[in-house]
Coordinates of C-alpha atoms in Angstrom, one line a residue:
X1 CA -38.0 40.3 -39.6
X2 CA -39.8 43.8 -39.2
X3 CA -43.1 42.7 -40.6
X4 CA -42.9 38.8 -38.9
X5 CA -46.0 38.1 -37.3
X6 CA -44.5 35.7 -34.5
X7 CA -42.7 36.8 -30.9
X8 CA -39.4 38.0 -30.3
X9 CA -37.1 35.3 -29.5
X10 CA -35.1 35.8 -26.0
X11 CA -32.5 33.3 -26.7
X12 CA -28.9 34.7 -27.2
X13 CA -26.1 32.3 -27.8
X14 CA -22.4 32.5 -29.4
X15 CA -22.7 28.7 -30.4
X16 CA -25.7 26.8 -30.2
X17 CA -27.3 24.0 -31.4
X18 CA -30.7 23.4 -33.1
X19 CA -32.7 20.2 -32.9
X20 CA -36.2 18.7 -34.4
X21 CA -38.7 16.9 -34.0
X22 CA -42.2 16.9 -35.4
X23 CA -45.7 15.9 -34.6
X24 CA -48.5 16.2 -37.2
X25 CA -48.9 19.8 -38.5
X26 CA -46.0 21.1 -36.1
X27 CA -43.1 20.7 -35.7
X28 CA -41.1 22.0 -32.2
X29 CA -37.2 23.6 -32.6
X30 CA -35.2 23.5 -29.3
X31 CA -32.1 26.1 -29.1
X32 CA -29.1 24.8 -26.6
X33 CA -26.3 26.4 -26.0
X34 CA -22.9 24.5 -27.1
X35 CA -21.1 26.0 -23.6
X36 CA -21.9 23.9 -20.9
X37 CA -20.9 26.5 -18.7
X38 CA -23.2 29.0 -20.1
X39 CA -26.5 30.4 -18.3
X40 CA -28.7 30.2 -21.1
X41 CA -31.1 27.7 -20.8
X42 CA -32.3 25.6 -24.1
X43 CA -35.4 27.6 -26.1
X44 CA -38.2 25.5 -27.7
X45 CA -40.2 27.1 -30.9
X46 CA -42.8 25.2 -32.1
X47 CA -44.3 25.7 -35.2
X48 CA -47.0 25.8 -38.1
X49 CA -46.1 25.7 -41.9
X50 CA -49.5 27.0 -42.6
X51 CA -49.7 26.9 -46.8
X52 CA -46.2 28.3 -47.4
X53 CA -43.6 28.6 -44.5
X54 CA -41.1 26.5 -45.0
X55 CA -36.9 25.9 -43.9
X56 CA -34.7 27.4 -46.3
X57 CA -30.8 27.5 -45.8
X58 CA -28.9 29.9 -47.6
X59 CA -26.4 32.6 -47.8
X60 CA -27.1 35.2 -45.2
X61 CA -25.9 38.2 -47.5
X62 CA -28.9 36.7 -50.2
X63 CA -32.0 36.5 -47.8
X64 CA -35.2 34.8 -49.5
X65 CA -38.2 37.2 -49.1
X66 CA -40.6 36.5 -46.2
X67 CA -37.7 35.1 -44.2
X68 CA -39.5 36.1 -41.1
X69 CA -37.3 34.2 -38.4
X70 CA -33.5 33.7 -39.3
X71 CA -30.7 31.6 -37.5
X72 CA -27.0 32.2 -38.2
X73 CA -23.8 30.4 -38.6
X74 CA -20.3 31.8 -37.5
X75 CA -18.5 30.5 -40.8
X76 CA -17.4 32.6 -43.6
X77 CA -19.3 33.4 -45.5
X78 CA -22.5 33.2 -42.9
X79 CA -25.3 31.5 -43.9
X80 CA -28.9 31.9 -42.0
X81 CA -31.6 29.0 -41.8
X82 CA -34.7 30.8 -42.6
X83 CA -38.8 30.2 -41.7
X84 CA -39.9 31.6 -45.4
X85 CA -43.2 31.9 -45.5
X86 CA -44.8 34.3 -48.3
X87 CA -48.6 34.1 -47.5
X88 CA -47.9 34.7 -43.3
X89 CA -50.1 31.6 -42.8
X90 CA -47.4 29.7 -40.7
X91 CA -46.3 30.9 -36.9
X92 CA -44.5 30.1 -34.4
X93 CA -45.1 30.5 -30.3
X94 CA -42.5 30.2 -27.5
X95 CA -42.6 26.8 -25.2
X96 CA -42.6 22.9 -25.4
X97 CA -46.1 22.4 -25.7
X98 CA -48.0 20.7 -28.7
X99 CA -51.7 22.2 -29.1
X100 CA -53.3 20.6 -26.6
X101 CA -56.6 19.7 -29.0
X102 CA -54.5 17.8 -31.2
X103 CA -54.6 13.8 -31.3
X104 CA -51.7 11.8 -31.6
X105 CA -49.3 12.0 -35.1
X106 CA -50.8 10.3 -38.0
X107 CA -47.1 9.3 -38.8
X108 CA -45.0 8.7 -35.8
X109 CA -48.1 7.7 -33.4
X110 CA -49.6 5.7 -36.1
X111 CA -50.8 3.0 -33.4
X112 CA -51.7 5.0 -30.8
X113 CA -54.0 7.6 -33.6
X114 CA -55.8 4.1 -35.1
X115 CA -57.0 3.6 -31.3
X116 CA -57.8 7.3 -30.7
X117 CA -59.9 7.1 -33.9
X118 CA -61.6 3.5 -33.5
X119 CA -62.3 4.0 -29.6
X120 CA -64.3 7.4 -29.8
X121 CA -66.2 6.8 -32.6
X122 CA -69.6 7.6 -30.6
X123 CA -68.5 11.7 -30.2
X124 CA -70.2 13.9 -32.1
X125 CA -67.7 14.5 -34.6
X126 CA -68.1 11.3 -36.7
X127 CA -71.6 12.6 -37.3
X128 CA -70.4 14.5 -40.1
X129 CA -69.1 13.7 -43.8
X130 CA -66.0 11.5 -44.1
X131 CA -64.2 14.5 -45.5
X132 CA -64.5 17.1 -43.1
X133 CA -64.0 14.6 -40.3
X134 CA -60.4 13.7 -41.6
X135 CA -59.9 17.6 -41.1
X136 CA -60.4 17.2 -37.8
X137 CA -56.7 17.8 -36.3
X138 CA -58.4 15.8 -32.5
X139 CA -58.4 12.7 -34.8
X140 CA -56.5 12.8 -37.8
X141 CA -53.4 15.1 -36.8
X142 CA -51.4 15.4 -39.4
X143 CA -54.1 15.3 -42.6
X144 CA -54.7 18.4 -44.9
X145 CA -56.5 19.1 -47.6
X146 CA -54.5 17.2 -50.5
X147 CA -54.1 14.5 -48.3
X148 CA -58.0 13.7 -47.6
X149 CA -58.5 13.8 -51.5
X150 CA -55.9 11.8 -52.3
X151 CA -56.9 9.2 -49.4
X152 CA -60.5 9.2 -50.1
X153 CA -59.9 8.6 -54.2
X154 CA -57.8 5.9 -53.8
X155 CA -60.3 3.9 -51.7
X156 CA -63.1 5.0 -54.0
X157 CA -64.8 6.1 -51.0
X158 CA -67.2 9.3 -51.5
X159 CA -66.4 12.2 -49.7
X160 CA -69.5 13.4 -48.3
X161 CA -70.4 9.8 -46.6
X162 CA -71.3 9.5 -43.0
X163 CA -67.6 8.9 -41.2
X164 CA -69.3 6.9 -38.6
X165 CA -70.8 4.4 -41.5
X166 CA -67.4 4.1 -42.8
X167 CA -64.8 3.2 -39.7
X168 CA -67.2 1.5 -38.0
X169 CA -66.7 -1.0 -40.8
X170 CA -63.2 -0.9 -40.2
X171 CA -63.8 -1.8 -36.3
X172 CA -66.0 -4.8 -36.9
X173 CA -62.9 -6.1 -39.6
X174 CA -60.4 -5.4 -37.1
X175 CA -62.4 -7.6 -34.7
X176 CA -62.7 -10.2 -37.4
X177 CA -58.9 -10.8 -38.1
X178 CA -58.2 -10.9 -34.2
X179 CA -60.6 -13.8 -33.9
X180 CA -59.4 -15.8 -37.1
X181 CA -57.2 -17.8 -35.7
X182 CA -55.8 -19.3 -39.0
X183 CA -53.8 -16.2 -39.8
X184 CA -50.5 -16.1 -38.7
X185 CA -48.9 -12.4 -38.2
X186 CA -47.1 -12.4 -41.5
X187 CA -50.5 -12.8 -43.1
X188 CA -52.1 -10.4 -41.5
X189 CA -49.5 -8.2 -42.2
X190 CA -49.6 -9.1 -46.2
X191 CA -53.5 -8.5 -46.0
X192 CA -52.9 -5.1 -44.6
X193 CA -50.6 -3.9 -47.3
X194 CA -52.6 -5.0 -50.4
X195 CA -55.9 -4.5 -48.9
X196 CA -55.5 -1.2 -47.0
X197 CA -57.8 0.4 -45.0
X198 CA -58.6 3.9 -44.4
X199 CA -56.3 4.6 -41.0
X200 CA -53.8 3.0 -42.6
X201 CA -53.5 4.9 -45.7
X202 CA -53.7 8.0 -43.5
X203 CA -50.4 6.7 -42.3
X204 CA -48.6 5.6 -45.2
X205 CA -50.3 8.6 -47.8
X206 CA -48.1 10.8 -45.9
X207 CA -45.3 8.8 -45.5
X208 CA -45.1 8.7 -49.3
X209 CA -44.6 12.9 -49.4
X210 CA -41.7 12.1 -46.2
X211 CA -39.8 9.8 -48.0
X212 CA -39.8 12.3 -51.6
X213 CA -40.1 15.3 -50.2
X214 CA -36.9 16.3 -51.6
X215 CA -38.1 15.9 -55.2
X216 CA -41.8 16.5 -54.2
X217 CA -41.5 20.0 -52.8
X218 CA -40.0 22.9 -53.9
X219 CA -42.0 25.4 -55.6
X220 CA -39.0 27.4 -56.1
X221 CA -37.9 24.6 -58.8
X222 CA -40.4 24.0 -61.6
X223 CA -38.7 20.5 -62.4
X224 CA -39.1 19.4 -58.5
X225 CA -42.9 21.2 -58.2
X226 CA -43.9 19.1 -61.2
X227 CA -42.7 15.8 -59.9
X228 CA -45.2 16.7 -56.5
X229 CA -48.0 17.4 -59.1
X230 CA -47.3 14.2 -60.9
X231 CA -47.5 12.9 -57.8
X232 CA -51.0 13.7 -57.3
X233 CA -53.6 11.6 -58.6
X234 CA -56.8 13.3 -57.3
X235 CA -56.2 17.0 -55.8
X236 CA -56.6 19.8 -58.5
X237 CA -56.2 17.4 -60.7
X238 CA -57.9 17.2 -64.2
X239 CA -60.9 15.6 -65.0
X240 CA -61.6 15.1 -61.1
X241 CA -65.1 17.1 -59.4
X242 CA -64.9 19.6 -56.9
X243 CA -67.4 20.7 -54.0
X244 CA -67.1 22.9 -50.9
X245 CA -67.5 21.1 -47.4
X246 CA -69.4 22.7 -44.6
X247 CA -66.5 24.3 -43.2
X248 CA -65.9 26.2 -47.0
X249 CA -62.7 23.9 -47.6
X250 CA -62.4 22.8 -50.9
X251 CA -62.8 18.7 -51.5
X252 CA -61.8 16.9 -54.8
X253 CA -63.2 13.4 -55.5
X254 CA -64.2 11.0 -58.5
X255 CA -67.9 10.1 -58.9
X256 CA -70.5 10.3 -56.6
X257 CA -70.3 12.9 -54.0
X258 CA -72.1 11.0 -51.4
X259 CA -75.4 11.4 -49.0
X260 CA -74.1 14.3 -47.1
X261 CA -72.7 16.3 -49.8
X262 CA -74.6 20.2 -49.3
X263 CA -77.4 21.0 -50.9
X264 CA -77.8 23.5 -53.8
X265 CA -74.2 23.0 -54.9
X266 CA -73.4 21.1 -58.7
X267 CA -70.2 19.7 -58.7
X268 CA -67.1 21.9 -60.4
X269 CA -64.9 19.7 -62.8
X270 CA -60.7 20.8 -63.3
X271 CA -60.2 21.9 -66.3
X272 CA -56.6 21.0 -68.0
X273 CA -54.7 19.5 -70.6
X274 CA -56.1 16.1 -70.0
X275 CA -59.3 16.9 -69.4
X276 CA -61.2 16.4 -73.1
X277 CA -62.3 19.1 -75.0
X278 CA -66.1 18.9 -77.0
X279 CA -65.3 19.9 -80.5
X280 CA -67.8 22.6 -82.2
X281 CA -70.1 21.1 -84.6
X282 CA -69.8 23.7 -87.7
X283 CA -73.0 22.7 -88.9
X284 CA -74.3 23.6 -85.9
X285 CA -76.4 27.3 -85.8
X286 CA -75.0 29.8 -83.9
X287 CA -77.2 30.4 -80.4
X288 CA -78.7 33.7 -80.8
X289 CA -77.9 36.1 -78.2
X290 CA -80.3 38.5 -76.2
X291 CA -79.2 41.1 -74.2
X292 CA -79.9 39.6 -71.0
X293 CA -77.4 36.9 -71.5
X294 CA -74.6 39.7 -73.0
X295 CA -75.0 41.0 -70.2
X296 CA -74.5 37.9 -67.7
X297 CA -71.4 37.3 -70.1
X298 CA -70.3 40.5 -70.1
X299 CA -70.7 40.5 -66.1
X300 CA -69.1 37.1 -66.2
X301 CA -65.8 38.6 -68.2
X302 CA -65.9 41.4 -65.7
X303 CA -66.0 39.0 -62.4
X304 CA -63.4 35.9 -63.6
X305 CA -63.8 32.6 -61.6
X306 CA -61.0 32.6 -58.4
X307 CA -58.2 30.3 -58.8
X308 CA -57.6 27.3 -57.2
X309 CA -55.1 29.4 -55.3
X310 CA -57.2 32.0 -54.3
X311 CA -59.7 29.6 -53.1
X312 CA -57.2 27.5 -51.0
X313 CA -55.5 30.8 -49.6
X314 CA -59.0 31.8 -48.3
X315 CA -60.1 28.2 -46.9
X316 CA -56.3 28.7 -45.2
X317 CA -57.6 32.1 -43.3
X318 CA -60.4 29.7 -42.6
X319 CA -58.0 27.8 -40.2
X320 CA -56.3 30.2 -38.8
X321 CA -56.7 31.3 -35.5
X322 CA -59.7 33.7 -34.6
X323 CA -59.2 36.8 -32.9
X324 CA -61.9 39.4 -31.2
X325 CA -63.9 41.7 -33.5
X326 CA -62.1 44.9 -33.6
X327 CA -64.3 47.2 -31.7
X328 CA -64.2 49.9 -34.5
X329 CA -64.1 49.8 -38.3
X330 CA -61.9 52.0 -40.7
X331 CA -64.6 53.9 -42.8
X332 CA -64.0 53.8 -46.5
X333 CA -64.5 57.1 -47.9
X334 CA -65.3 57.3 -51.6
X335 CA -63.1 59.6 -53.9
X336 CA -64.7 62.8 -54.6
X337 CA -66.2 62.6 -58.6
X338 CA -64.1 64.4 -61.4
X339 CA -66.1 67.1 -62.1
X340 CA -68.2 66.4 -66.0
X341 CA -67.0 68.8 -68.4
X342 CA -69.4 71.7 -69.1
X343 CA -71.4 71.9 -72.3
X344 CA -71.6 74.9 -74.1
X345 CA -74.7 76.9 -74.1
X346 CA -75.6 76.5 -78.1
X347 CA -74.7 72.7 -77.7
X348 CA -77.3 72.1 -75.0
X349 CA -80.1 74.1 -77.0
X350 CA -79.5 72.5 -80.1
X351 CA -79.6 69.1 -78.2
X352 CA -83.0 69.9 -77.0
X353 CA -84.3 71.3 -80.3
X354 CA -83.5 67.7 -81.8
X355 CA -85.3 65.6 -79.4
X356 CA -88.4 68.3 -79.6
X357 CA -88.4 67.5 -83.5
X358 CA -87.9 63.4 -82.7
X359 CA -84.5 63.6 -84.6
X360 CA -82.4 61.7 -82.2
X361 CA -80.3 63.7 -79.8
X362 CA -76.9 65.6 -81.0
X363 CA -73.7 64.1 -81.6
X364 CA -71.7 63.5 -78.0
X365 CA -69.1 66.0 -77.3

């Protein structure tokens, strides 16, 4: 589309076929040509969803807004497979290549991320708080936001713990089972999936949203956005406590932030409909007002908390990409004043006679 933010596309193709296959946060398209005869070589597109983008198929003569990148059939009547992505957080680049920072898949390298993880916990990284750490698309590729709330609350785990502290306790139990010799496979296998551990609900967390994803997201469908929000049990959800990390990204938890957790912040609570409500006591006085607080309230009405979406578009910019410093800023220039109306002659004089006598200025005009 005109206002698409990725790069042109050089493949041209009569009939071609597109293919899939993803790896943590992105997910690579290849483009061959159905002709075997044909000179155009395959195209690979790989991608980032940021908040919003998303595959949409559709009829091409009722594009979605922000379709930004559109494929399209030769039936009748066409349709296109659309990237939608209404916030412009998501992008594409030309090429094979995954980001070459990121660790293996959370979710189809399950194995191969538990070693990553377990193997490098002296870097520098696992100095930090649990929850940023789990950010961290070198270790735990694959892992956003909702999915580091939901991971931490159901192992009751606090979010601003030391990540070293906690999966080094994971490598010295690993170490245990492979010397008890008294468990057979199927055992250790049965003590994994009622006893999980943190690596492994990174794993099968996600795999949960995989296997529903058709009835967990769709924001376009109320019914189907509401089963994904039933879904949650942690993440924006009511009753649960809120802080920002060090990196400004917004974590939800239950109880006890942890040692790390920044200084000079008081942890936010969701407000909802299950979140209880303290009734008024009507014997109780009413709190006299001074002006200093009508004023905070009256600057409080005038600057409304953000929304949760505001916040998590921001923390989303936080991510993306950063470019140079643009050499030169636009200056704003203010809008010239309306001009006050003038006051008549005998108006201003008897306005200054009445002050002179201590009766209070004149009526406004």
């Amino acid at each position: 589309s005109a206002v698409g933010r990725g790069p042109e596309v050089p493949f041209r193709s009569e009939a071609y076929r597109i293919s899939a296959v993803a790896r943590g946060k992105e997910l690579r398209l290849t483009l061959s040509a159905l002709d075997p005869a044909a000179a155009t070589p395959p195209q690979d597109l790989v991608f980032r969803f940021g908040m919003s983008g998303s595959f949409r198929l559709c009829p091409a003569a009722e594009l979605p807004r922000h379709a930004h990148l559109r494929f399209l059939t030769r039936e009748s009547p066409q349709r296109a497979l659309c990237f939608v992505d209404p916030r412009r957080f998501g992008s594409w680049r030309l090429g094979d290549a995954w980001q070459p920072e990121r660790g293996p898949c959370v979710v189809s390298e399950y194995q191969a991320f538990r070693e990553n993880v377990l193997k490098n916990l002296d870097d520098r990284a696992f100095d930090k708080p649990i929850c940023e750490v789990l950010l961290n698309q070198k270790y735990f590729n694959g892992i956003g936001n909702y999915l580091r709330a939901e991971i931490l609350y159901r192992l009751k785990i606090p979010p601003f713990e030391k990540a070293r502290t906690v999966l080094e306790a994971l490598k010295d139990q690993e170490q245990e089972r492979r010397k008890d010799l008294s468990l057979t496979l199927s055992k250790k296998v049965k003590l994994r999936q009622e006893n999980p551990d943190l690596l492994e609900l990174c794993h099968t967390v996600p795999m949960e949203v995989i296997m529903a994803e058709k009835q967990l997201f769709d924001p376009e469908h109320s019914d189907d956005y509401a089963a994904f929000k039933n879904w949650l049990q942690c993440y924006l959800v009511p009753g649960m406590s809120s802080l920002r990390d060090r990196s400004g990204r917004t974590i939800w938890f239950q109880g006890e932030p942890g040692p790390m957790a920044p200084k000079g912040q008081k942890p936010r609570k969701a407000l909802g409909k299950k979140s209880p409500q303290l009734k008024a006591d009507p014997k109780a006085p009413n709190p006299k007002v001074t002006p200093r607080a009508s004023k905070q309230r009256r600057g409080a009405a005038a600057n409304p908390p953000k929304s949760e979406e505001e916040e998590e578009e921001k923390e989303e910019e936080a991510d993306r990409p950063k470019k140079g410093r643009a050499r030169g800023r636009r200056k704003v220039t203010a809008a010239p004043a309306l001009p006050e109306p003038e006051v008549p002659l005998s108006v201003r004089r008897s306005r200054r006679t009445a002050a002179r006598r201590g009766k209070g200025a004149a009526p406004a005009v």
